[in-house]
Short mmCIF file of C-alpha atoms in Angstrom, two decimals:
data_model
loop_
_atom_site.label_atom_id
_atom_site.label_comp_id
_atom_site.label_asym_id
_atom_site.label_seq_id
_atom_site.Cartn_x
_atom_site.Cartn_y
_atom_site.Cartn_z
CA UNK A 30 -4.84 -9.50 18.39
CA UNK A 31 -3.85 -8.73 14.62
CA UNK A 32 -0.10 -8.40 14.33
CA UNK A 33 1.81 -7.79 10.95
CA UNK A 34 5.01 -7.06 12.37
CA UNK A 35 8.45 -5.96 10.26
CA UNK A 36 11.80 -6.34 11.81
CA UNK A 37 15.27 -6.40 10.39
CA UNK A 38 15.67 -2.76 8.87
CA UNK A 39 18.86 -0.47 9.86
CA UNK A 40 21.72 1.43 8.55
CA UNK A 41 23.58 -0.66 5.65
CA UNK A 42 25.57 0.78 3.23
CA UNK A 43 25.08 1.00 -0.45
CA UNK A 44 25.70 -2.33 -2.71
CA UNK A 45 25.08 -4.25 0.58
CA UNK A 46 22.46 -6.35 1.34
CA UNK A 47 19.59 -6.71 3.87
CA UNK A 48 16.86 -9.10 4.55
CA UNK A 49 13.47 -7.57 5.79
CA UNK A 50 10.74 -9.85 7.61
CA UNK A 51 7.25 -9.90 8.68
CA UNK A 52 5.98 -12.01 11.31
CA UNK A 53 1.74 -12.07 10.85
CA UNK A 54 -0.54 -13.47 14.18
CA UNK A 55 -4.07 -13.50 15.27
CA UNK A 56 -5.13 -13.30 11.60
CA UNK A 57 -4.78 -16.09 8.61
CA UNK A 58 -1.81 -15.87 5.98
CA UNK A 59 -1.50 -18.76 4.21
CA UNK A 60 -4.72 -17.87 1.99
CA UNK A 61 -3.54 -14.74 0.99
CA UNK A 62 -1.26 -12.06 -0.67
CA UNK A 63 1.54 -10.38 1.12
CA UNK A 64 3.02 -7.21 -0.05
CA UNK A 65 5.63 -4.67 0.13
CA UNK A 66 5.22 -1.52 0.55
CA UNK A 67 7.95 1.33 1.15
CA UNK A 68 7.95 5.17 1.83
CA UNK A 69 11.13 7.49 1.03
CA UNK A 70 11.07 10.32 3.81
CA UNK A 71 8.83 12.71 3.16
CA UNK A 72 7.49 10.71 -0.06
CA UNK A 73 4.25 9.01 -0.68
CA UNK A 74 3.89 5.61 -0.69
CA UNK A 75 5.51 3.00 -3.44
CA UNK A 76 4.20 -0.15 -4.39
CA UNK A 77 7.49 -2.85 -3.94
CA UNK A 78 6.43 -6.16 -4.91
CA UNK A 79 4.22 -9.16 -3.82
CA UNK A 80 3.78 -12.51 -3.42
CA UNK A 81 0.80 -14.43 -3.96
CA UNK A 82 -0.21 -17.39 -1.89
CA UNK A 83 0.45 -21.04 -3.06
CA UNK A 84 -3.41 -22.14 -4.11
CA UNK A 85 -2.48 -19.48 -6.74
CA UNK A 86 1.42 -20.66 -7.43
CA UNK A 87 3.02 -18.39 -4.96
CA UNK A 88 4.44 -16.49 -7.42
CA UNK A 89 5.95 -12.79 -7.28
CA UNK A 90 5.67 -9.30 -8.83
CA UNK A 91 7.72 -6.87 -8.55
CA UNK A 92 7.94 -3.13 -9.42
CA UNK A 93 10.19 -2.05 -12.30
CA UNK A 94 12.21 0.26 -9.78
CA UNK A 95 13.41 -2.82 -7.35
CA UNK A 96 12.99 -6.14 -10.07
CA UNK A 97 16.12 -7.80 -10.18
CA UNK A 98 17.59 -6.43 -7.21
CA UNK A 99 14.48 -7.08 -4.55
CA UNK A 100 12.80 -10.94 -3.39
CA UNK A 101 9.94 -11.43 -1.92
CA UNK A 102 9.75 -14.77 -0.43
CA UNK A 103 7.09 -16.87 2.20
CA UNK A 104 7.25 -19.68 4.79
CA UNK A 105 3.60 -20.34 5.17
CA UNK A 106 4.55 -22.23 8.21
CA UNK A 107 5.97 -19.87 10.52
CA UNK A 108 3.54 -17.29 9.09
CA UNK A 109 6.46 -15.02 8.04
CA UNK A 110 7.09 -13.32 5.01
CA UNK A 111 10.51 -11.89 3.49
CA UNK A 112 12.03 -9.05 1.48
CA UNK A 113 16.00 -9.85 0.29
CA UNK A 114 16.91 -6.48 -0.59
CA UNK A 115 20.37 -6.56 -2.72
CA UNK A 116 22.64 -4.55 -4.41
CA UNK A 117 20.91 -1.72 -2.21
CA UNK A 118 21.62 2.45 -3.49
CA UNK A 119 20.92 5.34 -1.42
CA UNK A 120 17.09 5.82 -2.94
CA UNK A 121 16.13 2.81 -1.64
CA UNK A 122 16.00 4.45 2.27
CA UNK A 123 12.55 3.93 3.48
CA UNK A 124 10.39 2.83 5.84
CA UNK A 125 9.22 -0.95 4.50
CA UNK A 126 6.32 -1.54 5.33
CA UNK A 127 4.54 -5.62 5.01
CA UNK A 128 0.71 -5.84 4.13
CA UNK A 129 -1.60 -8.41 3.62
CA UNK A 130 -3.59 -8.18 0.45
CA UNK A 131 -6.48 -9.76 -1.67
CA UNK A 132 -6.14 -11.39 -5.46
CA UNK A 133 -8.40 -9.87 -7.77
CA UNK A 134 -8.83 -12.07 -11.39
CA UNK A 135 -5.18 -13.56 -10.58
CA UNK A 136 -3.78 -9.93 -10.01
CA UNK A 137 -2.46 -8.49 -6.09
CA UNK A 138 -5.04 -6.23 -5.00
CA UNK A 139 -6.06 -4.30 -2.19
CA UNK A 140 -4.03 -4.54 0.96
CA UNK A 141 -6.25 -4.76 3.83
CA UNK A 142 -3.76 -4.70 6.97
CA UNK A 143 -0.58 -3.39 7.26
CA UNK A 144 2.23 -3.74 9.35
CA UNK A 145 3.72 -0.99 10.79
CA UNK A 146 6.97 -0.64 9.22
CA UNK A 147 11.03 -0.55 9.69
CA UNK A 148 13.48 1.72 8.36
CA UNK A 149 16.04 1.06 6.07
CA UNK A 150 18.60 3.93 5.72
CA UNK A 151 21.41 3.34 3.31
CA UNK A 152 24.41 5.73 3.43
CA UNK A 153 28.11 5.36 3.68
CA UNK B 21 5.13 10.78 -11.04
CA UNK B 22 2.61 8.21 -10.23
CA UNK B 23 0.14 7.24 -13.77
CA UNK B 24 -2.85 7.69 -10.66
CA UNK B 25 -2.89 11.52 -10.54
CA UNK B 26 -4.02 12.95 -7.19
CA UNK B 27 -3.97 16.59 -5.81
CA UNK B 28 -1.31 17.33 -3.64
CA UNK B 29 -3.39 18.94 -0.90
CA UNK B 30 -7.31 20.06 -0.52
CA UNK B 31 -8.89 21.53 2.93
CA UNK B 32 -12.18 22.12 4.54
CA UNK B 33 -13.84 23.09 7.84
CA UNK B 34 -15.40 20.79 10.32
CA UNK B 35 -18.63 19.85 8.91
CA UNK B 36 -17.75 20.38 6.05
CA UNK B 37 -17.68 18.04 2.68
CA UNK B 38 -14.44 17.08 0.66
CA UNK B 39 -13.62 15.21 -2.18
CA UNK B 40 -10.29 13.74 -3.08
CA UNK B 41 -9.93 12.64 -7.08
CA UNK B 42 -7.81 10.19 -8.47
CA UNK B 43 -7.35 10.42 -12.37
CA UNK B 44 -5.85 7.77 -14.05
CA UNK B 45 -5.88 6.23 -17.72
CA UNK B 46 -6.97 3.10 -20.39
CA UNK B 47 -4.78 1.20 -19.27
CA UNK B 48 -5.81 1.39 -15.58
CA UNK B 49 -8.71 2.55 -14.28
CA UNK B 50 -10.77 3.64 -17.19
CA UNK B 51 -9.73 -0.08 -18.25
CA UNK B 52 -12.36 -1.25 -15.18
CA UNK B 53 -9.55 -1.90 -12.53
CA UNK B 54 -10.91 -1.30 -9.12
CA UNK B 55 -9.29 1.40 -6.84
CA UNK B 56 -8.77 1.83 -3.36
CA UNK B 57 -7.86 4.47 -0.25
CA UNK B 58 -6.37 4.37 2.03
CA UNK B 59 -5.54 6.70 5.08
CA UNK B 60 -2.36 7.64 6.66
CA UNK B 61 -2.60 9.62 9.65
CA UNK B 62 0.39 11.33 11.03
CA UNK B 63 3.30 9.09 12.24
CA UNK B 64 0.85 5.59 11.32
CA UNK B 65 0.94 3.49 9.17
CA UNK B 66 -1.56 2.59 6.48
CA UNK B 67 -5.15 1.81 6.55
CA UNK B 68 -7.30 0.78 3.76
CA UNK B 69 -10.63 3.05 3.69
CA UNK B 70 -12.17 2.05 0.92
CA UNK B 71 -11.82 -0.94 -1.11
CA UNK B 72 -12.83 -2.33 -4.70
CA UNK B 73 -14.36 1.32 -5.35
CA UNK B 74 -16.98 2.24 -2.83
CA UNK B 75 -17.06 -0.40 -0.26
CA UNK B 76 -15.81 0.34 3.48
CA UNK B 77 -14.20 -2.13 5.42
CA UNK B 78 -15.60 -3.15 8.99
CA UNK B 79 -15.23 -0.09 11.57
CA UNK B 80 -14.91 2.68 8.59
CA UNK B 81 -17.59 5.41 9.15
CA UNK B 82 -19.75 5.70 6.92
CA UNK B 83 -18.55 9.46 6.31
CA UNK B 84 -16.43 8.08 4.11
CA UNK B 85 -17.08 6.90 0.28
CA UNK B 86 -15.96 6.10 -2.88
CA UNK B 87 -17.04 6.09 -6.46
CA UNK B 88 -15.71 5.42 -10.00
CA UNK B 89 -16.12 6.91 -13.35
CA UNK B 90 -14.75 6.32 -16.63
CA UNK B 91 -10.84 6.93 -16.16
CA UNK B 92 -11.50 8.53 -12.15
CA UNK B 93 -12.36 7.89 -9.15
CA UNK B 94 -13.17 10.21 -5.65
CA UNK B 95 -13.73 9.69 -2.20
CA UNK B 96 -15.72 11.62 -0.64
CA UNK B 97 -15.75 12.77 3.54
CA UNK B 98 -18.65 14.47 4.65
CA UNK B 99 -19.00 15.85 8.47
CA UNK B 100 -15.24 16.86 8.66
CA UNK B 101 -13.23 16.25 11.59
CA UNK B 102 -10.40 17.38 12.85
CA UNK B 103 -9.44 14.21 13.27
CA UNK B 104 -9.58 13.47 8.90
CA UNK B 105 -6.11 15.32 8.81
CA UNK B 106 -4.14 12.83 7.12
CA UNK B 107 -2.43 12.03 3.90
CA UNK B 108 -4.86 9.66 1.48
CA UNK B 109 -3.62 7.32 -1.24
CA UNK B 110 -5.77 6.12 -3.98
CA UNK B 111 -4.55 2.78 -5.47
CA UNK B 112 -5.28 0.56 -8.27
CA UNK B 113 -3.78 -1.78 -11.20
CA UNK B 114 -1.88 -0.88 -14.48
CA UNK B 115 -1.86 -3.38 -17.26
CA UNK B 116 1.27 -1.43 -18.56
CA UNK B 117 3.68 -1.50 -15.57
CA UNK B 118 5.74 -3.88 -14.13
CA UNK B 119 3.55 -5.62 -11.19
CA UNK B 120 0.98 -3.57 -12.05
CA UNK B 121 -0.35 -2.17 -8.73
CA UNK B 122 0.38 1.13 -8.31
CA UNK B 123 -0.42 4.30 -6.05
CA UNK B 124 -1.24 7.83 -6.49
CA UNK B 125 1.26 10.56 -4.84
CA UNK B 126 -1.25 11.19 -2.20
CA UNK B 127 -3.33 14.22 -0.90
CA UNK B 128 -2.85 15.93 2.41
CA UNK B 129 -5.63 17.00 3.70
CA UNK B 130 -5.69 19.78 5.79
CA UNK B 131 -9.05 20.71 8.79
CA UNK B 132 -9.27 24.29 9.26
#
């Protein structure tokens, strides 16, 4: 069975940090793109960042709104993938959600399963 | 405010035919960037409908499609069911923003 699955949302309060994973099985995820995805309540859905896979550098992109507070990180090995949220402000509560996605001339793409989320609510 | 423009809601009886539009600009998908749906379906998360313009993914009726012109795209349902209610995102890439992938607001769309 396909299984992108997030885990360590929850309630953190602002300027802390938080580290967000997502465990993939029954599908392949070395070959390809993971992204971040997030949706404020009630709010439509906003692009976070991705990561590309290694056999094209494994490098990240981020969106202007999170870049140089947000990480995106891999281990190919354990088939997991990471979001290191820092520096975290009330606007960034949302449900995360992990997807994997396709390259496209070098560029992240379409995301073609998705996980199916965890909340991160920050507040005092 | 999203750069892929999307109507915030359209509706339609069973049977019926809708169309969703996604408008976006030079720099993303009148510059020949593909675009994708995807459907969100109350409390779920994500799926992609339509990918790289008008081509379904395995297990996607063929009620839904997609198509692509100059600096828009649509999808299109046709045989409405009540079961369509969901919120639909349109996504693509913009050679101006940071990352470039981005996604319209979303539509809501609403069986009657």
């Amino acid at each position: 069975e396909v299984q992108l699955v997030e885990s360590g949302g929850g309630l953190v309060q602002p300027g802390r940090s938080l580290r967000v994973s997502c465990r993939v099985s029954g599908v392949s995820f070395a070959d390809y793109v993971m992204n971040w995805v997030r949706q404020a309540p009630g709010k439509g859905l906003e692009w976070v960042g991705c990561i590309r896979s290694k056999a094209y550098g494994g490098t990240t992109e981020y969106a202007a709104s999170v870049k140089g507070r947000f990480t995106i990180s891999r281990d190919d090995s354990k088939s997991i993938a990471y979001l290191q949220v820092n520096s975290l402000k009330t606007e960034d509560t949302a449900v995360y959600y992990c997807s994997r996605g396709r390259i496209r001339d070098g560029y992240c793409s379409y995301m073609d399963l998705w996980g199916k989320g965890t909340t991160v609510t920050v507040s005092s | 405010q999203s750069v892929l423009t999307q109507p915030p809601s359209v509706s339609g009886a069973p049977g019926q035919r809708v169309t969703i539009s996604c408008t976006g600009s030079s720099s993303n998908i009148g510059a020949g960037y593909d675009v994708h749906w995807y459907q969100e379906l109350p409390g779920t998360a994500p799926k992609l409908l339509i990918y790289a313009n008008n081509n379904r993914p395995s297990g996607v009726p063929d009620r839904f499609s997609g198509s692509k012109s100059g600096t828009s795209a649509s999808l299109a349902i046709t045989g409405l069911q009540a079961e369509d209610e969901a919120d639909y995102y349109c996504q693509s890439y913009d050679s101006s923003l940071s990352g470039g992938v981005v996604f319209g607001g979303g539509t809501k769309l609403t069986v009657l």
